[in-house]
Tab-separated table of C-alpha atoms (C1' of nucleotides) in Angstrom:
chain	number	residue	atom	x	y	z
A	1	UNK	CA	0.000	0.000	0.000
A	2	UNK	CA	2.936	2.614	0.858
A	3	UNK	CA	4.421	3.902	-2.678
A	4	UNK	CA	8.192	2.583	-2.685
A	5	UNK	CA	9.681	6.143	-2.301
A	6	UNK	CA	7.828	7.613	-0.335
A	7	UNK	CA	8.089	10.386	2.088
A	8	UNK	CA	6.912	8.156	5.458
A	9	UNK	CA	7.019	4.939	6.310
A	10	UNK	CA	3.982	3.038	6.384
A	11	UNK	CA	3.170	-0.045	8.652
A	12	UNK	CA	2.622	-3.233	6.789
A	13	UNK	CA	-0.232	-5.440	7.970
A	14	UNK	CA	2.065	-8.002	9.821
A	15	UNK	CA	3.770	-4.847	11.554
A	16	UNK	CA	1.149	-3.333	12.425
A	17	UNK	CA	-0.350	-6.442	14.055
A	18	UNK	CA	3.324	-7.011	15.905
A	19	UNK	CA	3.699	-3.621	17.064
A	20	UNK	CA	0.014	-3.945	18.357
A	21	UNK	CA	0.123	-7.503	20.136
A	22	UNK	CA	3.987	-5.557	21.991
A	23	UNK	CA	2.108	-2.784	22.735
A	24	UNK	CA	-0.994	-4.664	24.077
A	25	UNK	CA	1.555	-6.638	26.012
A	26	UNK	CA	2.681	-3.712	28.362
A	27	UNK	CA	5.377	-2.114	26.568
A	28	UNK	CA	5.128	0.987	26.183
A	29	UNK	CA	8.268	2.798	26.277
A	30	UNK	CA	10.682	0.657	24.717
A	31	UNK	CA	14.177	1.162	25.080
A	32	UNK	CA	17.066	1.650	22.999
A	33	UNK	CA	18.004	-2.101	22.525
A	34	UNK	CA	14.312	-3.222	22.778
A	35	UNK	CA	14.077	-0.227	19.805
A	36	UNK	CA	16.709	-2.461	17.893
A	37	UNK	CA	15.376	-5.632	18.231
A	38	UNK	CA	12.184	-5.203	17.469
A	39	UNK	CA	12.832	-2.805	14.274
A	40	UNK	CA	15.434	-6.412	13.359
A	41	UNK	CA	12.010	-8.271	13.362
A	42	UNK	CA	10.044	-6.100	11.742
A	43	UNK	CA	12.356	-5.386	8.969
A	44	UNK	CA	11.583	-9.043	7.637
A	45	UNK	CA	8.304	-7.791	7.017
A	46	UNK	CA	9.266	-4.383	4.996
A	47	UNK	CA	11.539	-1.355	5.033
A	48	UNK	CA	11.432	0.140	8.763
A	49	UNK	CA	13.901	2.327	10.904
A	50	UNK	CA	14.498	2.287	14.600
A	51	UNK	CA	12.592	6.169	14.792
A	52	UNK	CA	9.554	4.193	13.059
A	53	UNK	CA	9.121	2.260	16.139
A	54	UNK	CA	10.272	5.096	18.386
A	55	UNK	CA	7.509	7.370	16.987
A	56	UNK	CA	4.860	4.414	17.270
A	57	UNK	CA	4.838	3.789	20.509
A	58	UNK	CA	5.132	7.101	21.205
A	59	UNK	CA	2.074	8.388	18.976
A	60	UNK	CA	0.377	4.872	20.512
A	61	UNK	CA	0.581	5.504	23.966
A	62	UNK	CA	-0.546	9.366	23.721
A	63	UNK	CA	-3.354	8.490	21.274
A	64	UNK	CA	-4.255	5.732	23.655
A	65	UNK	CA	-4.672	8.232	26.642
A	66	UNK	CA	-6.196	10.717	24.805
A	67	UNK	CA	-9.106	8.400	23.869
A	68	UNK	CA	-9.477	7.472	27.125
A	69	UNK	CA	-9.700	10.867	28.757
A	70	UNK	CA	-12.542	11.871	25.531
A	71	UNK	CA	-14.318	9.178	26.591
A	72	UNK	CA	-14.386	9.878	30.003
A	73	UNK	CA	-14.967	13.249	29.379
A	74	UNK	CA	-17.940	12.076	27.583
A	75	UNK	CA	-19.470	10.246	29.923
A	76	UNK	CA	-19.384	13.011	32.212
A	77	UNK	CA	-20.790	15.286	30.326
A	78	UNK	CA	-23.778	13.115	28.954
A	79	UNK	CA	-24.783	12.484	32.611
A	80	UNK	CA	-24.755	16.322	33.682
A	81	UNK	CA	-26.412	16.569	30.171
A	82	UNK	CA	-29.317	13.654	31.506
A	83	UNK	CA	-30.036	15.134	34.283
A	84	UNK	CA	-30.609	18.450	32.811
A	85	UNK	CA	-32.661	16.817	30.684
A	86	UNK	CA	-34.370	14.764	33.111
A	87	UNK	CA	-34.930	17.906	35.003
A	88	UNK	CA	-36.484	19.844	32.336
A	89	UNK	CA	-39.195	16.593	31.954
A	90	UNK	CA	-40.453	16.298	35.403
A	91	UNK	CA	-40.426	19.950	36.246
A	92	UNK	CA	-42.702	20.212	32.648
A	93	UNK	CA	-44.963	17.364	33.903
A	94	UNK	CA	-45.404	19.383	37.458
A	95	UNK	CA	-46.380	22.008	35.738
A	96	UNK	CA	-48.791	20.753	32.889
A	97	UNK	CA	-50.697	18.351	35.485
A	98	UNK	CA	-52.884	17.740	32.337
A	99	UNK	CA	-53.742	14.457	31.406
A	100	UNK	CA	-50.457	14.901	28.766
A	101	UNK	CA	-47.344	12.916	28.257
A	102	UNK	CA	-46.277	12.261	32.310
A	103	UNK	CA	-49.722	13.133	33.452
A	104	UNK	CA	-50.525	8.904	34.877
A	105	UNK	CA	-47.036	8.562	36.103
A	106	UNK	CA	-45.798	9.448	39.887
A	107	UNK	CA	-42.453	10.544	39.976
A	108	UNK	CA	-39.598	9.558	42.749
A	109	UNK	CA	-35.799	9.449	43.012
A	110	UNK	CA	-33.889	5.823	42.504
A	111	UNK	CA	-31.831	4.802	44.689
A	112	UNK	CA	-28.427	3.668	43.008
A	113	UNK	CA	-26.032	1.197	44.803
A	114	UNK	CA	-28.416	1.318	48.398
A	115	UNK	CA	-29.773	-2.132	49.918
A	116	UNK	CA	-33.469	-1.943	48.308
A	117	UNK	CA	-32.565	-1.275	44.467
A	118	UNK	CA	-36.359	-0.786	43.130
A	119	UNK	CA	-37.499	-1.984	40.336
A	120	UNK	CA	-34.997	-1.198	36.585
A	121	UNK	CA	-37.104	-1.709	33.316
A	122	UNK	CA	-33.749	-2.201	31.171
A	123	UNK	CA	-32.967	-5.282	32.230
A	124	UNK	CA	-35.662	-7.211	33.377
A	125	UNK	CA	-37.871	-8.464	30.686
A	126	UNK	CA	-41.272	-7.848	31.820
A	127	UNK	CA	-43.410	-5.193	30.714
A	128	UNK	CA	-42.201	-3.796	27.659
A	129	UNK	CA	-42.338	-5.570	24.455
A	130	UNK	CA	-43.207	-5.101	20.563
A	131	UNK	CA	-45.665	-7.454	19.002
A	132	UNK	CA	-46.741	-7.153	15.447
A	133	UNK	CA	-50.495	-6.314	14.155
A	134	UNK	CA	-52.944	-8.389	16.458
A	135	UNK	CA	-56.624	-7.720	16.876
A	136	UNK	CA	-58.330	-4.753	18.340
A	137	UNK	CA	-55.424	-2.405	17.743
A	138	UNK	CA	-56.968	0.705	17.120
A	139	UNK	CA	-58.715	0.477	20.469
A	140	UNK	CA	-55.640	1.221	23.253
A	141	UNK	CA	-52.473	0.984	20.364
A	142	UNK	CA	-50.615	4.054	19.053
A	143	UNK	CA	-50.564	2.971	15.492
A	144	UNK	CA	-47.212	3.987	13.539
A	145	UNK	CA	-46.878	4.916	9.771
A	146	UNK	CA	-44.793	6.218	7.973
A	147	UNK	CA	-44.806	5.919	4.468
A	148	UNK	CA	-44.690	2.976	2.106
A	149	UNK	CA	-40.944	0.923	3.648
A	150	UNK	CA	-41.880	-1.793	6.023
A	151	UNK	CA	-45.163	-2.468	5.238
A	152	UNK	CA	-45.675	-5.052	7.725
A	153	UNK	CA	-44.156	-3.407	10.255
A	154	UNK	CA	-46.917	-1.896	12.176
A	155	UNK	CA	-46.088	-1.122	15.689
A	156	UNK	CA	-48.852	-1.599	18.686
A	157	UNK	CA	-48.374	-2.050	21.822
A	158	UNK	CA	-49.795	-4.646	23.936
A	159	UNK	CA	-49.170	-4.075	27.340
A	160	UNK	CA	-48.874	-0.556	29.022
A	161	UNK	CA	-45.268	0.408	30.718
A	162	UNK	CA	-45.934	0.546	34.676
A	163	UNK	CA	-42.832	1.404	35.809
A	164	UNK	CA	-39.296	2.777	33.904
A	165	UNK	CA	-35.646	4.207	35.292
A	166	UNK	CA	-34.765	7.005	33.383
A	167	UNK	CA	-31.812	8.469	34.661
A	168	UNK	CA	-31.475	8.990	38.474
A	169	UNK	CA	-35.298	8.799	38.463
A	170	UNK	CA	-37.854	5.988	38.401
A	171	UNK	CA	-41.345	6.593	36.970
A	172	UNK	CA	-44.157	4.701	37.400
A	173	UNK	CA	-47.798	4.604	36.881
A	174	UNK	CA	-49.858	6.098	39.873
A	175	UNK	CA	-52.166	3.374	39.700
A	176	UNK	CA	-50.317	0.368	39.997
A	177	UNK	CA	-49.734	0.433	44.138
A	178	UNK	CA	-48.251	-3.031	44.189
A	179	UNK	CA	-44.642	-2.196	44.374
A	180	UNK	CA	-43.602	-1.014	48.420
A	181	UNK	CA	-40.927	1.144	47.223
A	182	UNK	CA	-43.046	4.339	46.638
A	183	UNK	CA	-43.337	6.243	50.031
A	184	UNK	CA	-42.544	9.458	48.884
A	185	UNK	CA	-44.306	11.813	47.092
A	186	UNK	CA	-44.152	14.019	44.205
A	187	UNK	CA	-40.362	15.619	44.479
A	188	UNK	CA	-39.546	18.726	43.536
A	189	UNK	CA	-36.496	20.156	41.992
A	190	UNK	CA	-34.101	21.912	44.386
A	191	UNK	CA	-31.383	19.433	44.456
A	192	UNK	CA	-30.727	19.448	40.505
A	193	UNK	CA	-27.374	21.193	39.412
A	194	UNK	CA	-27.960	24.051	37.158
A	195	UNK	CA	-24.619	24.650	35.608
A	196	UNK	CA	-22.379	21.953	33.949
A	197	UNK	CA	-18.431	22.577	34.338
A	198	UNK	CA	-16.220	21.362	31.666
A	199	UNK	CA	-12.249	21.752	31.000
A	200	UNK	CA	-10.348	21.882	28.009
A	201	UNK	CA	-11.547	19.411	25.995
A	202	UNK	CA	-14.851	18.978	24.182
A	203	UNK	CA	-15.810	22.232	24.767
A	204	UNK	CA	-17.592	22.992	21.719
A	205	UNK	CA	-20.919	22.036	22.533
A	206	UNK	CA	-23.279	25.092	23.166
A	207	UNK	CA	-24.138	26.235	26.851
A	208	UNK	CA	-27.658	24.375	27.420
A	209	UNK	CA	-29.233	26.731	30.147
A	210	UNK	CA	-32.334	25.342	31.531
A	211	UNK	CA	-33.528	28.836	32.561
A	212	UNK	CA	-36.441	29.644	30.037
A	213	UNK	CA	-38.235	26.032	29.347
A	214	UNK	CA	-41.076	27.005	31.827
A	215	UNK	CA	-41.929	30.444	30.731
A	216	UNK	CA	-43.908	29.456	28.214
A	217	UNK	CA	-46.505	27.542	30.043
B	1	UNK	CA	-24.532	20.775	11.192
B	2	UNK	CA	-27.457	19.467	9.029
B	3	UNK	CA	-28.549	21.534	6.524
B	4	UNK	CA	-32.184	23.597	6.698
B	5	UNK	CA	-34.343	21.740	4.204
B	6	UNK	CA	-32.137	18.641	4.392
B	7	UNK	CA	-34.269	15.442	3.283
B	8	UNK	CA	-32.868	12.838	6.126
B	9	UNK	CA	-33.003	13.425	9.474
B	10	UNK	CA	-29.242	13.870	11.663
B	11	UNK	CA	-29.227	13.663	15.383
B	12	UNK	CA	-28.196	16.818	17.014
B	13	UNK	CA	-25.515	16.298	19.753
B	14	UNK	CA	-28.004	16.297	22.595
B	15	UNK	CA	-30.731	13.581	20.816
B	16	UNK	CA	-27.538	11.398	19.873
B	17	UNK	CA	-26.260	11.191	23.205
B	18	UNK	CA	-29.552	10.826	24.911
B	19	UNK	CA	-30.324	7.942	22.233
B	20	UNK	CA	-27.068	5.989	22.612
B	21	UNK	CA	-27.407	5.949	26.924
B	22	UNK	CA	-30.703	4.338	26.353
B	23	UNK	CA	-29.005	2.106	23.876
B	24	UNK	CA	-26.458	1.538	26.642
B	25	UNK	CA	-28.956	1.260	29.805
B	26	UNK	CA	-29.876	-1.877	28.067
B	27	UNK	CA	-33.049	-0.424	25.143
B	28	UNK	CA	-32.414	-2.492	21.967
B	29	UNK	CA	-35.984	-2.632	20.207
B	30	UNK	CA	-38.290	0.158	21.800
B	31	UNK	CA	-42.224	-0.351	21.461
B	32	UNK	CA	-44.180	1.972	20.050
B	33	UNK	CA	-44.874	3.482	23.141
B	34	UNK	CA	-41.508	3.884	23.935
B	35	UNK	CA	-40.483	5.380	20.380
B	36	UNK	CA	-43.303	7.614	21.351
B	37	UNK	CA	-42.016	8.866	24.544
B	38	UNK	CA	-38.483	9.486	23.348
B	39	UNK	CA	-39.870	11.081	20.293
B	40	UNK	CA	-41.385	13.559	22.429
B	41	UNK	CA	-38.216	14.041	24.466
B	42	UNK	CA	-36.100	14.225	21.726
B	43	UNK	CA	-38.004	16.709	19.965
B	44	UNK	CA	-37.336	19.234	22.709
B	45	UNK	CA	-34.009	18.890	21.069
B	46	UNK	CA	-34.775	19.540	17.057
B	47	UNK	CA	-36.862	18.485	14.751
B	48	UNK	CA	-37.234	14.476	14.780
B	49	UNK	CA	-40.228	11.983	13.854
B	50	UNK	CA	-41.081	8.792	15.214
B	51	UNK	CA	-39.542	6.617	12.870
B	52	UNK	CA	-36.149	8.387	13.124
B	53	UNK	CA	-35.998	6.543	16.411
B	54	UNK	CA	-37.246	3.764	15.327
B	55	UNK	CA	-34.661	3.366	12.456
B	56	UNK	CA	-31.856	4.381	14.521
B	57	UNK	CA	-32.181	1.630	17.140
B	58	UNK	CA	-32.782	-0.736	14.415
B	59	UNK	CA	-29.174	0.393	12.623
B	60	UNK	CA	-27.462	0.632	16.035
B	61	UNK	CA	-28.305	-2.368	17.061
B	62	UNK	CA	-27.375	-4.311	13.562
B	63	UNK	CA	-23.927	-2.128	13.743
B	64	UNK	CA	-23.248	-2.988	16.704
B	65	UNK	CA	-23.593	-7.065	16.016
B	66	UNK	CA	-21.366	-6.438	13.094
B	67	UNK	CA	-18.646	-4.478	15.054
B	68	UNK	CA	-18.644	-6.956	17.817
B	69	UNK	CA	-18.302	-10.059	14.941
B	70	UNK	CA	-15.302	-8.019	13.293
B	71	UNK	CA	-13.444	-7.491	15.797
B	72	UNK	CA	-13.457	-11.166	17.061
B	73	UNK	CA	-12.757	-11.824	13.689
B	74	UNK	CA	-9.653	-9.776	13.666
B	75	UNK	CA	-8.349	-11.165	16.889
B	76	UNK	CA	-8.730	-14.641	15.647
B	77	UNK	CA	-6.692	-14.132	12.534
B	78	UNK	CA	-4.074	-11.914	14.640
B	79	UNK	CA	-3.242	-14.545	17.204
B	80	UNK	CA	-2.896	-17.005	13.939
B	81	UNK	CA	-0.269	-14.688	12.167
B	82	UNK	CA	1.360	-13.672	15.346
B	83	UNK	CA	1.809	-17.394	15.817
B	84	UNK	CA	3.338	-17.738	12.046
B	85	UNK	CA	5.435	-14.725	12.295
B	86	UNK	CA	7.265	-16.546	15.984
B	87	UNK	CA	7.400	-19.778	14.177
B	88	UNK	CA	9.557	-17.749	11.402
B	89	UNK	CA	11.812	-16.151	13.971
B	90	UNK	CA	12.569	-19.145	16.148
B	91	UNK	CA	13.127	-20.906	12.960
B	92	UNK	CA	15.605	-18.336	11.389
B	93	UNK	CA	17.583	-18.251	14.881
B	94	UNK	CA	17.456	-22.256	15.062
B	95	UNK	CA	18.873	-22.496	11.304
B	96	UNK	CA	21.560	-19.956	11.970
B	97	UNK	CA	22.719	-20.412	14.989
B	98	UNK	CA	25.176	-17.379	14.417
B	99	UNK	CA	26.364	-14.509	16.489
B	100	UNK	CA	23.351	-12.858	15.080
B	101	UNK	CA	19.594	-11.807	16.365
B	102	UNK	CA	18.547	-14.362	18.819
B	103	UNK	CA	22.048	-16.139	18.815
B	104	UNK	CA	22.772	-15.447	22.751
B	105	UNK	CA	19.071	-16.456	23.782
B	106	UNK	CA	17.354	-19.281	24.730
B	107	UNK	CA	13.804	-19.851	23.842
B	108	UNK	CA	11.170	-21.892	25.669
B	109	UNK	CA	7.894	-21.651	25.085
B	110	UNK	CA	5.736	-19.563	27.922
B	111	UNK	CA	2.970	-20.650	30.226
B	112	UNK	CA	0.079	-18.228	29.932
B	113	UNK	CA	-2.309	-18.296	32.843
B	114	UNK	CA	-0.254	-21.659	35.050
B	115	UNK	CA	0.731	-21.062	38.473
B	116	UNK	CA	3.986	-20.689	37.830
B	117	UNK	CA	4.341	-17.105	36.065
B	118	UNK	CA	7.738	-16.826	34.294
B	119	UNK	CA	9.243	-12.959	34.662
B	120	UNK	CA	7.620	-10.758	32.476
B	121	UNK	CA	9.782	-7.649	31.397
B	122	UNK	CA	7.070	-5.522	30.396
B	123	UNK	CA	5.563	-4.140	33.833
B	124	UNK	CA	8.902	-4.379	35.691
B	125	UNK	CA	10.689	-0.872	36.091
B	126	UNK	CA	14.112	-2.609	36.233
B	127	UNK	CA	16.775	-2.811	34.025
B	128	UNK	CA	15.810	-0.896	30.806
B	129	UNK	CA	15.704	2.809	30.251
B	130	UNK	CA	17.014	5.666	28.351
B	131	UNK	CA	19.827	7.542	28.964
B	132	UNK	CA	21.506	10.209	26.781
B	133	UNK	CA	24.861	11.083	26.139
B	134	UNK	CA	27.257	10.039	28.997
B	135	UNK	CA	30.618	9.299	28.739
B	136	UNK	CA	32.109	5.519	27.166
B	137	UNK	CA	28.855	5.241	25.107
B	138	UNK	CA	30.350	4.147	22.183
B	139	UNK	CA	31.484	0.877	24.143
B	140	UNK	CA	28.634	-0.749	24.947
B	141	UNK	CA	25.464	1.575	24.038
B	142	UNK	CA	23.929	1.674	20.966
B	143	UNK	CA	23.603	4.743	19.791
B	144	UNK	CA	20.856	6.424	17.786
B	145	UNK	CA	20.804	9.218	15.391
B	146	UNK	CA	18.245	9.552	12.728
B	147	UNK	CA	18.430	12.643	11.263
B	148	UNK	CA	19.084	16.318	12.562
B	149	UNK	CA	15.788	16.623	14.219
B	150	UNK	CA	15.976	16.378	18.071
B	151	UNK	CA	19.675	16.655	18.733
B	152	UNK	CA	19.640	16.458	22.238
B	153	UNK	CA	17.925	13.358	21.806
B	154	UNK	CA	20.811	10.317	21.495
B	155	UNK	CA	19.209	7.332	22.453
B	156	UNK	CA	21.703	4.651	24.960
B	157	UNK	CA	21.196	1.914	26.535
B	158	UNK	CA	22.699	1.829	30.003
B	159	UNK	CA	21.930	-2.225	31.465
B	160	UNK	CA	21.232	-4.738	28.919
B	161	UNK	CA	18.209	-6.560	28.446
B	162	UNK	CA	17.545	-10.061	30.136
B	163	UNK	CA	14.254	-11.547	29.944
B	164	UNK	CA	11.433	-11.106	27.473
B	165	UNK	CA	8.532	-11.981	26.903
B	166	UNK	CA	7.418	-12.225	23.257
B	167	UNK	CA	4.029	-13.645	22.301
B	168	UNK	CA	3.429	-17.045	24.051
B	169	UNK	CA	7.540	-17.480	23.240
B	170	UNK	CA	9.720	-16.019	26.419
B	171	UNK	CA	13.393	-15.231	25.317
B	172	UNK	CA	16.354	-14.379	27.636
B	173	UNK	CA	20.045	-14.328	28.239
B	174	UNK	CA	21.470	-17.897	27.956
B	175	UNK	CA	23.780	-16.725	30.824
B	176	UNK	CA	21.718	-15.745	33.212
B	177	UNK	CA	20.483	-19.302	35.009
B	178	UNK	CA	19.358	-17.149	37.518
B	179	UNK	CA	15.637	-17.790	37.091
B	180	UNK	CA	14.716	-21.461	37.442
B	181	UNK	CA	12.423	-21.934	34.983
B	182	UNK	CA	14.356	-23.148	32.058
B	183	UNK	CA	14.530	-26.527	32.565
B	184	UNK	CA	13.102	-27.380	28.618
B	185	UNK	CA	16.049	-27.088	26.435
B	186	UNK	CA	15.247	-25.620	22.428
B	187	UNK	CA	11.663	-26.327	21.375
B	188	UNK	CA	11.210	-27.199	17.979
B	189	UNK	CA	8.311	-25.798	15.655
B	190	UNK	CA	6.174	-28.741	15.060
B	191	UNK	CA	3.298	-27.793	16.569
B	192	UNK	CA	2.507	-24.079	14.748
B	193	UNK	CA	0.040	-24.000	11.992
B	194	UNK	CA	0.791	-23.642	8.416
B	195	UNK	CA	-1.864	-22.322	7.459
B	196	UNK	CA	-4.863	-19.639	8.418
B	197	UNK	CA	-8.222	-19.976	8.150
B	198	UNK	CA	-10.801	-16.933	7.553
B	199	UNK	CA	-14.350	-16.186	6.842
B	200	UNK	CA	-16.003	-13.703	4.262
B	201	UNK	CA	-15.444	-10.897	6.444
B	202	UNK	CA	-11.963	-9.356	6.246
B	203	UNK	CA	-10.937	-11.468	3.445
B	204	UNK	CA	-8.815	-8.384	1.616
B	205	UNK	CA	-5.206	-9.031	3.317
B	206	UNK	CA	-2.851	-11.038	1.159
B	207	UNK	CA	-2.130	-14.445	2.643
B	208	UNK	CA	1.301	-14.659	3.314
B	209	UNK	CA	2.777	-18.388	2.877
B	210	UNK	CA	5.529	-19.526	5.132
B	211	UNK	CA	7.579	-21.620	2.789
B	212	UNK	CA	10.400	-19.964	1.353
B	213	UNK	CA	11.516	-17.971	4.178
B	214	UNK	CA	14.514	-20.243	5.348
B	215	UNK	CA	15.527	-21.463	1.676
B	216	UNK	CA	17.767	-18.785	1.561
B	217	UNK	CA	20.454	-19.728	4.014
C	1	DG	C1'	-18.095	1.549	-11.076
C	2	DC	C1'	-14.886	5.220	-10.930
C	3	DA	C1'	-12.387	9.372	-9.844
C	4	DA	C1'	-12.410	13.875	-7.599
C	5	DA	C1'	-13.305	15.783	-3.135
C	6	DT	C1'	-13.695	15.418	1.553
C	7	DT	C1'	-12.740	13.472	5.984
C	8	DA	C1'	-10.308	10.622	9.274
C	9	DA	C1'	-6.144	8.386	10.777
C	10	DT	C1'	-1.596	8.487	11.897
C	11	DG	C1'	3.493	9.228	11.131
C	12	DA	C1'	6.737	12.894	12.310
C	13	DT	C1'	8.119	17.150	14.717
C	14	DT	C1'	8.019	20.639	18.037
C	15	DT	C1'	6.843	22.544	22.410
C	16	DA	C1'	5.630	22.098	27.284
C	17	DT	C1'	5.813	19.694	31.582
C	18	DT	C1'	7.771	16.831	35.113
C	19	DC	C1'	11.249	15.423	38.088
C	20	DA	C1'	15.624	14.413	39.984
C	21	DA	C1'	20.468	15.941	40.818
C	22	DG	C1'	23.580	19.468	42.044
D	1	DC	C1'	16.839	27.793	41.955
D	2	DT	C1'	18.868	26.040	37.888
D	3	DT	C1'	19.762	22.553	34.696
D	4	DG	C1'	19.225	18.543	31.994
D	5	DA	C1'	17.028	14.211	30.935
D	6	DA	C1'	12.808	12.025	30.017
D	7	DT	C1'	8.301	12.088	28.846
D	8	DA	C1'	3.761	13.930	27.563
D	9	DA	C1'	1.039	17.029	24.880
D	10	DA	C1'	0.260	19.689	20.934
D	11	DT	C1'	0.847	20.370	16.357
D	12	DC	C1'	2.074	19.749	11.524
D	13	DA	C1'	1.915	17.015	7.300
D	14	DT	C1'	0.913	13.135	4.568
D	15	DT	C1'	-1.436	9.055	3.735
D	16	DA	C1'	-5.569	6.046	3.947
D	17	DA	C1'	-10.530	5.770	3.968
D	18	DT	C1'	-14.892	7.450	2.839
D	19	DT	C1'	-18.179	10.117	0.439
D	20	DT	C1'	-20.110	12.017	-3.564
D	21	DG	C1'	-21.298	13.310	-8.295
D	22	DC	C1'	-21.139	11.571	-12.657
DNA sequence: GCAAATTAATGATTTATTCAAG
DNA sequence: CTTGAATAAATCATTAATTTGC
């Protein structure tokens, strides 16, 4: 794949897949006469220099920590980003009352990592389920189309959802009493942070300020 | 990023990140109900329609599978070349038995995951480091230049390598009987595979033979 | 299908930071 | 506190991969 003269060397496959399996076997920092040895193997498999290796662990390691730290970054910043989120959906249920989206379910905190871990929709299997086009779906079914693809893909659902985590928060539907967990009432909002902090990185994402989604109601 | 009147639907930051942590929390084929609800959500967001969910968790999902089968794919047919490329080394150093690459070493073949863990090199902070430009390099250091970049930058070994661990082959000094592990003498190459076996996926690679790589000596 | 255009990946270089010795 | 070695981070530059219009 690399032209013969050209400017920068180029890992063949085999190299590549050396360097990686070293690399993925601790080294990281090779020295001099590890340097020499392995550019001595990996000459068998094309032209290669002692700085070619030098460079790629180098570039390796620091790309390898740099992914890291994005993706912790990341993470971080989607769950300041959730709860903001989360935040702006229960305060706008409060407030509406109405028999709209939220208006059946009661809303409480979940408890993460304490003794009495309530109910989690995502991994149990009850509840929540697709099931193609039975009978009697117009009745209590939200019917989806749209358009002509997947014609017999009509979505209904069968069973309604009684209780979902979403986030730091568990809602369920105010009728169904037969879980013990919910003792508290409807929570309000105080505790929620307001501002997100970032640092260098990944800071190009607009400011989401959470001040004006009420005003309108 | 996506344009005004633009016919497909992108995910804006915020709907992309909300959609993959419900992909995450465990959400792999949402009922209607559910598309509906993030729908809603989402659309706080930018514009979005049902069926944009819908077809996103449907793509994910398939991506995903596929991902997961490449990459075991990939580490299969690594370990299988890594395993041809040590059976060409060892072989080279057994047919030469020169002053040259692996002449000083001894090679037995290492015990991955037995009780009895030979010395590993790689997280060990002895022995092997950089040092620049002392005095008496030229008698024992190698010394590296490549180039004029980085002049201050003369790469010298100061202790010599002992031990090392190289794939599922571990390599050291033949003087040092210091470690009592060597009790196999030279391991012939009888039991590598010639050849590699791959599926339809990642089929592009050339398929490099083996054979004529100790003709020449 | 293909080739120009765009984007992503990564080799190579430079600059900044850390840390130990004097 | 200064200096020098070693490393990490940032940046530049070229190549590989992907997209896109025909």
């Amino acid at each position: 794949m690399a032209p013969a003269g050209s400017s920068r060397w180029s890992p063949t496959t085999e190299q590549l897949m050396i360097l990686e399996e070293l690399y993925r076997s601790g080294i990281r920092t090779p020295s001099a006469s590890q340097i020499q040895q392995i550019t001595t193997h990996l000459s068998f498999y094309g032209r290669i220099e002692g700085k070619n290796v030098f460079y790629w662990f180098q570039n390796h390691k620091a790309r390898d920590r740099q992914k890291l730290r994005r993706k912790l970054n990341k993470q971080l910043q989607l769950q300041q980003q959730l709860q903001l989120h989360n935040y702006q959906l229960i305060n706008q249920d409060i407030m509406m009352r109405s028999n709209h989206f939220f208006g059946n379910y009661l809303c409480y905190p979940t408890h993460h990592g304490s003794g009495t871990q309530d109910i989690s929709l995502s991994n149990s299997s009850s509840g929540l389920f697709f099931q193609g086009g039975a009978e009697n779906t117009s009745e209590r079914g939200i019917n989806y189309e749209w358009g002509m693809h997947n014609p017999h893909q009509s979505l209904v659902e069968k069973k309604d959802m009684t209780v979902c985590n979403y986030g730091t928060w568990t809602l369920m539907d105010a009728n169904d009493q037969s879980s013990s967990c919910c003792t508290r009432p409807l929570k309000t909002l105080d505790l929620f942070p307001l501002t997100t902090t970032r640092d260098r990185e990944n800071c190009t994402t607009p400011h989401h300020q959470p001040s004006s989604s009420c005003d309108n109601i």
